[in-house]
Short mmCIF file of C-alpha atoms and ligand atoms in Angstrom, two decimals:
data_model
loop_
_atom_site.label_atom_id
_atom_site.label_comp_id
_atom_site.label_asym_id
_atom_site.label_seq_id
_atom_site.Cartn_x
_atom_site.Cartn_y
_atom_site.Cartn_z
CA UNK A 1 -9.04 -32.34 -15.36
CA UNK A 2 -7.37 -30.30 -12.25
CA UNK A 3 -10.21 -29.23 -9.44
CA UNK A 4 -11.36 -25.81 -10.53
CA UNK A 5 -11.28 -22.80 -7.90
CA UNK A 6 -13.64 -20.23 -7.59
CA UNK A 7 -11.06 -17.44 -6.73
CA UNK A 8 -12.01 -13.65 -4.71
CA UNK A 9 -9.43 -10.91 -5.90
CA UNK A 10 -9.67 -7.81 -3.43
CA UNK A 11 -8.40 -4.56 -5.15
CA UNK A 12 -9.46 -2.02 -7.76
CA UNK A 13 -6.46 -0.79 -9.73
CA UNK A 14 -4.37 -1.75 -12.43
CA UNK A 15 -2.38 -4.26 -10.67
CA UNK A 16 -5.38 -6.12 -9.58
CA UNK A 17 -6.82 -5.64 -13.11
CA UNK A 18 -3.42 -7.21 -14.68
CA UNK A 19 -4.20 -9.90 -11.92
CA UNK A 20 -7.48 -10.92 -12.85
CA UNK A 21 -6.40 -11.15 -16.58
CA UNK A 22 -3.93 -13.60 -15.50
CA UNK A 23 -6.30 -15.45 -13.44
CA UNK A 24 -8.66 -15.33 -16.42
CA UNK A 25 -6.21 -17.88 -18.57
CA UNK A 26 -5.93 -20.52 -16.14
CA UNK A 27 -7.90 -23.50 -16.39
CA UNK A 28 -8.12 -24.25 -12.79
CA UNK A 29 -10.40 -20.84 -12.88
CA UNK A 30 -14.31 -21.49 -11.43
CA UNK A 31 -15.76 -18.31 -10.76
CA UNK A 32 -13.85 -15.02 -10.58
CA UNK A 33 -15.63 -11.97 -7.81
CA UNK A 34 -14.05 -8.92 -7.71
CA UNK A 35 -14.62 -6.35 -4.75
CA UNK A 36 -14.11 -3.52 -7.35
CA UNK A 37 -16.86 -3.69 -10.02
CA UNK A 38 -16.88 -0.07 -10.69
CA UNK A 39 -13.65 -0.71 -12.40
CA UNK A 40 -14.42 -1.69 -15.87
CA UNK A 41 -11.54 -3.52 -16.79
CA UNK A 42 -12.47 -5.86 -13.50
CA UNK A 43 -15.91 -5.88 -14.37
CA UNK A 44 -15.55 -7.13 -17.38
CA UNK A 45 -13.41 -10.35 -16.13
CA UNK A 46 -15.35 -11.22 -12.78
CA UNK A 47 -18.28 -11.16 -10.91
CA UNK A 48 -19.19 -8.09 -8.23
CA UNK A 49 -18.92 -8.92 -4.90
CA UNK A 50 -22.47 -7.89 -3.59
CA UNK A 51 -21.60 -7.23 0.21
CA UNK A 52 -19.39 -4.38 1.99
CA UNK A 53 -15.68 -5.03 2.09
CA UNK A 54 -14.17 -3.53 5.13
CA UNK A 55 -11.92 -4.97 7.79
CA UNK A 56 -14.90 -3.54 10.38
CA UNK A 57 -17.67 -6.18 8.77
CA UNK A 58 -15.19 -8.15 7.49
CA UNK A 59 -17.81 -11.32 8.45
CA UNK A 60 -19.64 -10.03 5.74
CA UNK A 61 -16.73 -10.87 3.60
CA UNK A 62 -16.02 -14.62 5.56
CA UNK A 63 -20.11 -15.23 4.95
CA UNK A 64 -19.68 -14.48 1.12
CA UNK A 65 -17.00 -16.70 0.81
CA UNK A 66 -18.34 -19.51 2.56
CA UNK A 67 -21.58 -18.71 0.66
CA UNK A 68 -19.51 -18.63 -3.28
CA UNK A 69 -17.20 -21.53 -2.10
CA UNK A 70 -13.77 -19.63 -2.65
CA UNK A 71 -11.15 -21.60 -2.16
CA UNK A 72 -8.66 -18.82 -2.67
CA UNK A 73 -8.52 -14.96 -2.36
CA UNK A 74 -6.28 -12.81 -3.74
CA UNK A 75 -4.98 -10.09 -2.02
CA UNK A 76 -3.51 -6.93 -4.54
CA UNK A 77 -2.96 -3.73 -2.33
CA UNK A 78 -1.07 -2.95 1.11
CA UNK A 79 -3.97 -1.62 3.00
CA UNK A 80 -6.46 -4.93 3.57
CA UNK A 81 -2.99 -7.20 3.98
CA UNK A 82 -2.12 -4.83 7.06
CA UNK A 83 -6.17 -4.78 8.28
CA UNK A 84 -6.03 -8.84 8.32
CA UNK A 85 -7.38 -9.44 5.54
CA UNK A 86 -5.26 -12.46 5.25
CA UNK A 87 -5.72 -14.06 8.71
CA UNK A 88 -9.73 -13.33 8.49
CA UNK A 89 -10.46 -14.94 5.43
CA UNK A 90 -8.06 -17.95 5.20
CA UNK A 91 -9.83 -20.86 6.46
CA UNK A 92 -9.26 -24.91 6.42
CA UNK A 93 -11.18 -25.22 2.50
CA UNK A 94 -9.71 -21.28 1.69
CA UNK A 95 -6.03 -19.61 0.34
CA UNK A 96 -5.28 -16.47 1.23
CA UNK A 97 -2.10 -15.01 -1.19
CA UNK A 98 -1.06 -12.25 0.89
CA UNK A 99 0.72 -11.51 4.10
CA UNK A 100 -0.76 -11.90 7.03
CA UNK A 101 -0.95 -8.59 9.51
CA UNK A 102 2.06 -9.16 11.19
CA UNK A 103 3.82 -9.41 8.44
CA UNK A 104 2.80 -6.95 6.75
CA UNK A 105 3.56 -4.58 9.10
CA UNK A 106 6.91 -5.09 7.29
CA UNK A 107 5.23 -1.98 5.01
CA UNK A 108 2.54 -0.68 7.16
CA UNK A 109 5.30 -0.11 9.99
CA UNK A 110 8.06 1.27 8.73
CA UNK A 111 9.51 2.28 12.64
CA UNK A 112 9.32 -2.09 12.97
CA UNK A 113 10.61 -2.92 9.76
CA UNK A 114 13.73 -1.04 10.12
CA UNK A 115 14.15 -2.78 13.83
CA UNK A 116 13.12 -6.21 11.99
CA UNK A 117 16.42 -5.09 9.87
CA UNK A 118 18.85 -4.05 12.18
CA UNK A 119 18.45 -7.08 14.71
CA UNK A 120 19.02 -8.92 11.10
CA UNK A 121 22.14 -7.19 9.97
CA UNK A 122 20.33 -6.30 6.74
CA UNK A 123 21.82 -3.23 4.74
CA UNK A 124 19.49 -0.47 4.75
CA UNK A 125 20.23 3.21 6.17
CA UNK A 126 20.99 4.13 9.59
CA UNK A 127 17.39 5.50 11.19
CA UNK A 128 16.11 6.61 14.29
CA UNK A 129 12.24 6.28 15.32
CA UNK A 130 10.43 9.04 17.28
CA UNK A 131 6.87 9.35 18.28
CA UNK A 132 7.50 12.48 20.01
CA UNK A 133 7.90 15.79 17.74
CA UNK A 134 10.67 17.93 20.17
CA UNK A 135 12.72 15.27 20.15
CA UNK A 136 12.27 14.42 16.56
CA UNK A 137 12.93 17.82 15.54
CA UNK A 138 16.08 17.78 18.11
CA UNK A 139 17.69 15.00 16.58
CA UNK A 140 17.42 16.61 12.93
CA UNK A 141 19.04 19.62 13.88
CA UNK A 142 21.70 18.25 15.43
CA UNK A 143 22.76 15.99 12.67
CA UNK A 144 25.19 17.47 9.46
CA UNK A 145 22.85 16.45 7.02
CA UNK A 146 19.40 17.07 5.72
CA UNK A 147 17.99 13.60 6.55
CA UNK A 148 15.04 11.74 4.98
CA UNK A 149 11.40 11.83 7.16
CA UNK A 150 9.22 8.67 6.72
CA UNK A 151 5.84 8.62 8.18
CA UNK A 152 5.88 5.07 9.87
CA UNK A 153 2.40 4.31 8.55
CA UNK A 154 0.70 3.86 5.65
CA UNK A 155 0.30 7.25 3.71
CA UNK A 156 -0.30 5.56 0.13
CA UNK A 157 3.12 5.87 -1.38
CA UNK A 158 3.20 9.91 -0.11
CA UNK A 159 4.65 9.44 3.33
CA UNK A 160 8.19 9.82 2.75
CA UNK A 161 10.26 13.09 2.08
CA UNK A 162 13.75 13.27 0.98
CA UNK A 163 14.58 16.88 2.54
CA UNK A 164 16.95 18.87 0.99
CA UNK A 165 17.79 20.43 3.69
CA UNK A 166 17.29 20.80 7.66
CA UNK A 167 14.60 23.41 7.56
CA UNK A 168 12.64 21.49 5.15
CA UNK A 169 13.06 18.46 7.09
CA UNK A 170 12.11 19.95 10.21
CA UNK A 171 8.57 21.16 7.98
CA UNK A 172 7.90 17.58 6.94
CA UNK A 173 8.20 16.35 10.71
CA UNK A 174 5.56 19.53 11.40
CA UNK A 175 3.19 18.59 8.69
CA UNK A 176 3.59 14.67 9.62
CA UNK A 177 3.71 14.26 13.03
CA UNK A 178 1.61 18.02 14.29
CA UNK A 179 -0.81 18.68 12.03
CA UNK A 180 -1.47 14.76 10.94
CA UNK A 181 -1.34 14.78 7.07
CA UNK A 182 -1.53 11.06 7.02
CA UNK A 183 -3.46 11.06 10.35
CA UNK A 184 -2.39 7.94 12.36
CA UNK A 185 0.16 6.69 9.77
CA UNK A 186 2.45 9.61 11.32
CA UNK A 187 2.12 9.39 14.78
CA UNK A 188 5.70 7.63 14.73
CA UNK A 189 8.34 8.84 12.26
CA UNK A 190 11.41 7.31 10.98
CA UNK A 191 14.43 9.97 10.28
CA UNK A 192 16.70 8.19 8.30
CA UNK A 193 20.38 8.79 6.17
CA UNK A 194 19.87 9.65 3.13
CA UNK A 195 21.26 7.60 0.53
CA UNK A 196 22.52 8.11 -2.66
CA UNK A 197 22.40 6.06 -6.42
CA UNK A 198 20.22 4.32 -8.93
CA UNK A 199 17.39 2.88 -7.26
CA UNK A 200 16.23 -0.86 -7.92
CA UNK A 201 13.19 -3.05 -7.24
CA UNK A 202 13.56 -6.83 -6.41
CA UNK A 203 10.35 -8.58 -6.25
CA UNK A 204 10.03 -12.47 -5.02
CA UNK A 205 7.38 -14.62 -4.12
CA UNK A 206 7.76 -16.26 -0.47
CA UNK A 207 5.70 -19.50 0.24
CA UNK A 208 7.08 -19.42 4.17
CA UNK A 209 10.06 -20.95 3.23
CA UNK A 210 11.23 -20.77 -0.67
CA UNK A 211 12.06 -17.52 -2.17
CA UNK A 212 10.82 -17.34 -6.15
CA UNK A 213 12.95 -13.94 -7.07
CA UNK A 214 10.41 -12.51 -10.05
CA UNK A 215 12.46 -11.11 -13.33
CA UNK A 216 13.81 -8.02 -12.19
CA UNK A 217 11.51 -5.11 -12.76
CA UNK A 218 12.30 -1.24 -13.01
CA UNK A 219 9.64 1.53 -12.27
CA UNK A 220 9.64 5.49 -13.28
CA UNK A 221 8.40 7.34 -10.06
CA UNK A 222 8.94 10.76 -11.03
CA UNK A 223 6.13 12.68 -12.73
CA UNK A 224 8.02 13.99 -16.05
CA UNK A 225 10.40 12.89 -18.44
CA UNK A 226 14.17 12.32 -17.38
CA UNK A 227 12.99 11.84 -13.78
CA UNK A 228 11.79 15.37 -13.08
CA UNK A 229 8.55 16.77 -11.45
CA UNK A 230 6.96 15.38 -8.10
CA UNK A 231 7.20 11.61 -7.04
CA UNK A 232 4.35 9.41 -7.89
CA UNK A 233 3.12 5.91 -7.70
CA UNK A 234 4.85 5.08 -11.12
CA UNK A 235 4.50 6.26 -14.20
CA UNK A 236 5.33 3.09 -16.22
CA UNK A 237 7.79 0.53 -15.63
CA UNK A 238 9.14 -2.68 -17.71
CA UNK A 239 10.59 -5.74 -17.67
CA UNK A 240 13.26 -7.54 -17.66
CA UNK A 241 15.90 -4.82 -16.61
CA UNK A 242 19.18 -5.08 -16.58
CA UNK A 243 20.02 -2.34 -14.31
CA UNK A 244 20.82 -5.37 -11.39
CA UNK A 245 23.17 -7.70 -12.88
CA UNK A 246 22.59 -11.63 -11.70
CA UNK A 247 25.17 -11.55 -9.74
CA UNK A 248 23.71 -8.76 -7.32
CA UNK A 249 20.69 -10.29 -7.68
CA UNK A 250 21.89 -13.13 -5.91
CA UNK A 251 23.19 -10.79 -3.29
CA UNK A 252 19.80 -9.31 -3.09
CA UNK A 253 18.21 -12.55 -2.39
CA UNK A 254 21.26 -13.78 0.38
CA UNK A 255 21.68 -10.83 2.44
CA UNK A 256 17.66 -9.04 1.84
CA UNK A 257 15.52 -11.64 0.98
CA UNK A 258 16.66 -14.40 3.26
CA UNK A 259 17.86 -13.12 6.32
CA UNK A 260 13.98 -11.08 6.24
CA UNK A 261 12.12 -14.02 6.08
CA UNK A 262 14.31 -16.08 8.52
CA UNK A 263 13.93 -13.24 10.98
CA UNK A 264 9.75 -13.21 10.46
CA UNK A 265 10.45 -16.93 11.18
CA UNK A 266 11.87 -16.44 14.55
CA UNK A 267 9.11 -14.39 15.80
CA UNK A 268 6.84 -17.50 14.39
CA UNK A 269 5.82 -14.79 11.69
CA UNK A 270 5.58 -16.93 7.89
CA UNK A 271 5.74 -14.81 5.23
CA UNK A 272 3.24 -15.70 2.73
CA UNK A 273 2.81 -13.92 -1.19
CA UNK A 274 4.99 -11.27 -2.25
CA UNK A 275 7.91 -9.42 -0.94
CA UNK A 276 9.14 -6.07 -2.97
CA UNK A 277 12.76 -4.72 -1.61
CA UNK A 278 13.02 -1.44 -2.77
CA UNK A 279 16.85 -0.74 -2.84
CA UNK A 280 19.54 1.67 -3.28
CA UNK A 281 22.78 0.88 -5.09
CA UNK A 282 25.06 2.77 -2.72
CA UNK A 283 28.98 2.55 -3.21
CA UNK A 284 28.64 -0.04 -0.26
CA UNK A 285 26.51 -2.39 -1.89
CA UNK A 286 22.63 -2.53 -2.36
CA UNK A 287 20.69 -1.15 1.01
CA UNK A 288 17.03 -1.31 1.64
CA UNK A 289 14.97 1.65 1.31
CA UNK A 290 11.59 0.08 1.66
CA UNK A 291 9.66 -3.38 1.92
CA UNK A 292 6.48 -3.82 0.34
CA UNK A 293 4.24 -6.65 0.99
CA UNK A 294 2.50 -6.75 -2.41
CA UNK A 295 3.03 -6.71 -6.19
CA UNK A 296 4.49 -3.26 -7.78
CA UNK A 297 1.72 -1.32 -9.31
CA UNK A 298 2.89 -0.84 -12.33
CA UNK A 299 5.58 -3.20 -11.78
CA UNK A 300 3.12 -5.91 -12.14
CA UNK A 301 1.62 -5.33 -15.16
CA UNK A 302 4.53 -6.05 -17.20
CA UNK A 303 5.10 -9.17 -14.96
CA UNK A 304 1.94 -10.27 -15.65
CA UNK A 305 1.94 -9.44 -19.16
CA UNK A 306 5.28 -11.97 -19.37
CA UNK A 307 4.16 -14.67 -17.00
CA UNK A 308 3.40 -17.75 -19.03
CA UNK A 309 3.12 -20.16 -16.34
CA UNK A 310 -0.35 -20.63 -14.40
CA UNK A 311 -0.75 -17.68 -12.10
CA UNK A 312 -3.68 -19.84 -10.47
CA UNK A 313 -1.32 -22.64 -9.86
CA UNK A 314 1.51 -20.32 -8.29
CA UNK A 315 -0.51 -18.91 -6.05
CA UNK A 316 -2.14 -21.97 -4.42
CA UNK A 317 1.49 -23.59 -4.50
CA UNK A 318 2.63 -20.49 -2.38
CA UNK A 319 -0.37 -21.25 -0.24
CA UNK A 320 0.55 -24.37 0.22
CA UNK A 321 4.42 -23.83 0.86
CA UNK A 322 5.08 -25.80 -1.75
CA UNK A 323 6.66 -23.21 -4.57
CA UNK A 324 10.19 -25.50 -4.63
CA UNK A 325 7.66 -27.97 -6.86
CA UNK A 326 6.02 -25.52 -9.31
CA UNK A 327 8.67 -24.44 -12.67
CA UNK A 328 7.66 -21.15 -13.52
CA UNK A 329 8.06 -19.88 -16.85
CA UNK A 330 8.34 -15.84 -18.11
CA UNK A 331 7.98 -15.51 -22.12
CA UNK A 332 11.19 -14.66 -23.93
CA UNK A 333 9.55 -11.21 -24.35
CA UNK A 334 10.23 -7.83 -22.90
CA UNK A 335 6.92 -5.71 -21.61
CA UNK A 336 6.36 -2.35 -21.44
CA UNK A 337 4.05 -0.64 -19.57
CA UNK A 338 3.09 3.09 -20.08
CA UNK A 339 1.10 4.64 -17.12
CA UNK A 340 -1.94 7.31 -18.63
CA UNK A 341 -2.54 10.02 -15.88
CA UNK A 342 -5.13 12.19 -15.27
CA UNK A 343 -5.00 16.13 -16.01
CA UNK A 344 -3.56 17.28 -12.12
CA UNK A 345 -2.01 13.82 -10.33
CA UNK A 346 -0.39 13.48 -8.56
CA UNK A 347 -1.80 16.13 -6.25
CA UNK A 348 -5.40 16.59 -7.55
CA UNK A 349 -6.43 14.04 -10.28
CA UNK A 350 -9.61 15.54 -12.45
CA UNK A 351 -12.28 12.84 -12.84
CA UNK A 352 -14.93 12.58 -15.67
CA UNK A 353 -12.70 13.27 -18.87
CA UNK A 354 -14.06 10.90 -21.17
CA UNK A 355 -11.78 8.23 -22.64
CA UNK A 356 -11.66 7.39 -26.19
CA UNK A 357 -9.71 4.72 -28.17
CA UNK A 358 -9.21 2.15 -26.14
CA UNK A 359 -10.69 -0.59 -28.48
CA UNK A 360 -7.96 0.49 -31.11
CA UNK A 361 -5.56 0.40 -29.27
CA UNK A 362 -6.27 -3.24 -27.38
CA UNK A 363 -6.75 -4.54 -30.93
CA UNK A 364 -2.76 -4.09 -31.66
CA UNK A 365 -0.99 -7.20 -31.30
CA UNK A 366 0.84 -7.41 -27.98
CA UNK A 367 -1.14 -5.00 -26.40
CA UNK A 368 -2.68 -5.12 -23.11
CA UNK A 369 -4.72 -1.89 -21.54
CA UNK A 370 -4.79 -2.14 -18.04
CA UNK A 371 -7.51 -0.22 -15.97
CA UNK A 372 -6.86 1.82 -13.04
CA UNK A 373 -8.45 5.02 -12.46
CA UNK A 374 -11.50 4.63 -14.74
CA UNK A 375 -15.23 4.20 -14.65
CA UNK A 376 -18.57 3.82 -16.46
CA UNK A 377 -20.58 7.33 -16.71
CA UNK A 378 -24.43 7.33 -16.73
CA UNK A 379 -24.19 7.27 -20.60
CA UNK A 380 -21.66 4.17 -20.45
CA UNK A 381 -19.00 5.98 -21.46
CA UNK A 382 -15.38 5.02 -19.75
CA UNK A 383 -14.33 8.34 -18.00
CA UNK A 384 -11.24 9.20 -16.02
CA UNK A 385 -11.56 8.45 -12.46
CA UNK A 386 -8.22 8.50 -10.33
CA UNK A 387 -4.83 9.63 -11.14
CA UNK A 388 -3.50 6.88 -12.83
CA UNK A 389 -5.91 6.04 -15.26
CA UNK A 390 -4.42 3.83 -17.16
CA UNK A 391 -1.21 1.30 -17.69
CA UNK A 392 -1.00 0.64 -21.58
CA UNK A 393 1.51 -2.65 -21.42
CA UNK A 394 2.84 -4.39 -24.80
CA UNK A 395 5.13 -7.52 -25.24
CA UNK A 396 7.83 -6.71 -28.08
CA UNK A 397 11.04 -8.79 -28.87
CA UNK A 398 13.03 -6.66 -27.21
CA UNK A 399 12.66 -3.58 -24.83
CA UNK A 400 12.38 -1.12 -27.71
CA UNK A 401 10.20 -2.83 -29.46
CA UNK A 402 7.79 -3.48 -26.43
CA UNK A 403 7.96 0.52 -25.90
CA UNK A 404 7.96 1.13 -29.25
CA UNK A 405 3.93 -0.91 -28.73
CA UNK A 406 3.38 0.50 -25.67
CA UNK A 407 3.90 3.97 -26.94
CA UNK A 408 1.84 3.11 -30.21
CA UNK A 409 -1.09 1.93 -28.06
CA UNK A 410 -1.00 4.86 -26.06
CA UNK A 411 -1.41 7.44 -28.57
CA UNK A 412 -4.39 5.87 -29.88
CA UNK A 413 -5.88 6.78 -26.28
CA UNK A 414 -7.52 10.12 -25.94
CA UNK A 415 -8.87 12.21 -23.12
CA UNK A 416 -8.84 15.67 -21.95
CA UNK A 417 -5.78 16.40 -19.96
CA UNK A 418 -3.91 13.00 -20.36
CA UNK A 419 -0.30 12.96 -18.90
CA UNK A 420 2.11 10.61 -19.99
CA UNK A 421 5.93 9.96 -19.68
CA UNK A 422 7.51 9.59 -23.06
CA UNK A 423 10.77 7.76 -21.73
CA UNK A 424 9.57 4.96 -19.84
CA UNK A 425 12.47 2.30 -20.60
CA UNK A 426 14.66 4.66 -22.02
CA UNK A 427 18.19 4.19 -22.09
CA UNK A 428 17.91 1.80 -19.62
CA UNK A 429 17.63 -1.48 -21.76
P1 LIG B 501 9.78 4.67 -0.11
O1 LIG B 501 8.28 4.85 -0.05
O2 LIG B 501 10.42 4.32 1.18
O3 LIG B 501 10.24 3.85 -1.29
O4 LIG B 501 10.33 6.11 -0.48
C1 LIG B 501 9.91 6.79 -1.62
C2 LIG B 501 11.11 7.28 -2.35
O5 LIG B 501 11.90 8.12 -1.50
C3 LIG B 501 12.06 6.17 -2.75
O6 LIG B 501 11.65 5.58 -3.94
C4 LIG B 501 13.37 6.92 -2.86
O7 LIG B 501 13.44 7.58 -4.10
C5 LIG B 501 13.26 7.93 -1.77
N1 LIG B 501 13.96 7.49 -0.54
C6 LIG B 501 13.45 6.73 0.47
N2 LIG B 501 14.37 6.51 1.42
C7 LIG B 501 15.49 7.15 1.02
C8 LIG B 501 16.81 7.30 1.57
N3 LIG B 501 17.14 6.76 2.74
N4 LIG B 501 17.70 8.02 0.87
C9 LIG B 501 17.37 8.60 -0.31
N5 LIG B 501 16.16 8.50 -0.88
C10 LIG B 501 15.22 7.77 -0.24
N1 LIG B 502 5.56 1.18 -8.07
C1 LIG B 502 5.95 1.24 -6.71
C2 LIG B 502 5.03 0.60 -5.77
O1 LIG B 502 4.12 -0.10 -6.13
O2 LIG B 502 5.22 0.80 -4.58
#
């Protein structure tokens, strides 16, 4: 019998709660804690952590662990990674899958990951960094174009603004870098070309040194059907996809992947957990938009949902820099995953709608409901509680029958106000 591992998963949404279920199956699983209780689907799989979970008291956090015996934590979103999560928890006995700060500022900074990119010769789009706003706002009316404004910081997914033109570039660089709409996150901005074509996701997991590239996954971003309406976090996503073909995603992994981590390497940076390139299939080849330091959310739900190998084990052999010794095997299956989103996201998400159905629908074969904006009322009822509510994810032989689930699943699912793509996977099989 393998050494069990009592495991700490920091996160509340439904990547983390397509995490834990994966965590759940292993057999190297002791105890599960979650830092994010209130989220049914997590509560309902682990154990509540009982003490505040902040980078400030983050001692709090070492004490618990040292208390519960985890040997390894699981990091889901961006924001702990870049507060050092990851260098404050590991310790001699303890894993930490995740990044540590300085590298991921590789998403938390976009002004430094763009420099980390040039100095590599890695294809992304030309960019300059300001941190003052006259000179900003010179540079963007001097150029032909309408350019693309990134806040440098973290602004949960709504930092960046593709302009359509100069004026409503030169707004964005008001809103970001004057009046502070992300606060600190825009106190440097990057003004970048703006690129044009389909727009790809190419997820690996780094152990330091070997590169696991993850099936290729493809997200929806826009709001509404046929890629109109507002950008969001994702309204559904699936996997495989065969938008990149093998080929480029061997180019991916050569010119992105590699040169990235060898770079991190020279500045005695490891990369540890998962990189996500988000990338643009320009006439010139594939360029980087973005780097993420984390799973997709929803990207990872289907992942998940086709990951038949032990998640448990994969993560401690990342740890460990040992992934060139684990085999890691996806099921045959193609996974859908439908995104459920509350009456008014992405700008103002109503809360408190209550739920109904989700027992039908998890009792359809295939079916997985993730949970990611939801909670327990007073009466115990699940309610609505964030803008993505939740990720309805089915395994079907082939990508229409996995949506074909998916879609089945979701319709069983009631509340007030529910928004939902009907076209996630959609001529893209
Ligand atoms: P990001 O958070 O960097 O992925 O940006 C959010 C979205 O903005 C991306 O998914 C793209 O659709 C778009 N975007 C970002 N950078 C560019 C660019 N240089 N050219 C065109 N669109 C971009
Ligand atoms: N689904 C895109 C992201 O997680 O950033």
């Amino acid at each position: 019998m393998p050494d069990k591992v009592n495991i700490l998963l920091v996160g509340g949404g439904g990547r983390e709660h397509a995490i834990a279920t994966a965590i759940s199956r292993s057999p190297r699983l002791g105890d599960l804690w979650v830092t994010h209780p209130e989220n049914p689907g997590l509560a309902g799989l682990g154990r509540a952590v009982d003490v505040p979970v902040s980078a400030r008291e983050i001692y709090r956090l070492q004490q618990f662990c040292d208390h519960k015996k985890i040997g390894l934590v699981v990091v889901g979103p961006e924001e702990p990674l870049a507060e050092g999560f990851a260098d404050k928890l590991a310790s001699p006995t303890r894993a930490v899958f995740g990044p540590v700060a300085d590298a991921a500022r590789l998403e938390a900074d976009k002004a430094w990951s763009k420099q980390v990119m040039r100095s590599a010769s890695i294809p992304t789009a030309d960019s300059r960094a300001f941190s003052d706003y006259s000179a900003a706002r010179a540079y963007v009316e001097s150029r032909e174009e309408a350019p693309v404004i990134k806040a440098a910081g973290l602004a949960k997914g709504k930092g960046v603004v593709v302009a359509a033109t100069k004026e409503e570039a030169i707004l964005a660089l008001e809103r970001i870098m004057v009046q502070r709409v992300f606060g600190d996150a825009g106190r440097t901005v990057v003004v970048e070309e703006k690129l044009e074509g389909p727009e790809v996701s190419v997820l690996a997991i780094v152990d330091g040194r070997n590169i696991l590239v993850l099936p290729p996954c493809q997200d929806h971003k826009r709001l509404g059907d046929h890629d109109t309406g507002p950008n969001t976090g994702g309204m559904g996503a699936f996997c495989p996809s065969h938008t990149l073909s093998p080929e480029m995603m061997q180019t991916v992994e050569r010119e992105v992947l590699v040169p990235t981590i060898d770079a991190l390497r020279r500045d005695s940076i490891e990369y540890r957990g998962v990189l996500y390139a988000g990338l643009m299939l320009t006439p010139a080849g594939p360029k980087v938009l973005e780097f993420n330091v984390r799973f997709g959310d929803p990207e990872c739900q289907p992942l998940m949902a086709r990951l038949k190998s032990d998640v448990v084990e994969l993560m401690l052999a990342t740890c460990a820099g040992r992934l060139d010794e684990v085999d890691v095997e996806w099921a045959e299956q193609h996974a859908c995953c439908v995104v459920l989103a509350a009456k008014g996201y992405p700008d103002k998400p109503r809360a408190g709608d209550v739920i109904t159905g989700l027992d039908q629908a998890e009792k359809l074969p295939g079916v997985s409901v993730f949970h990611a904006g939801t909670k327990r009322n007073d009466k115990g009822q699940i309610v609505t509680s964030g803008g993505r509510v939740l990720g309805v994810t089915a395994l079907g032989i082939d990508l229409p029958d996995a949506r074909r689930r998916a879609y089945e699943a979701a319709d069983l699912i009631t509340f007030d106000g529910k928004v939902m793509r009907r076209d996630i996977g959609v001529g893209s099989a």
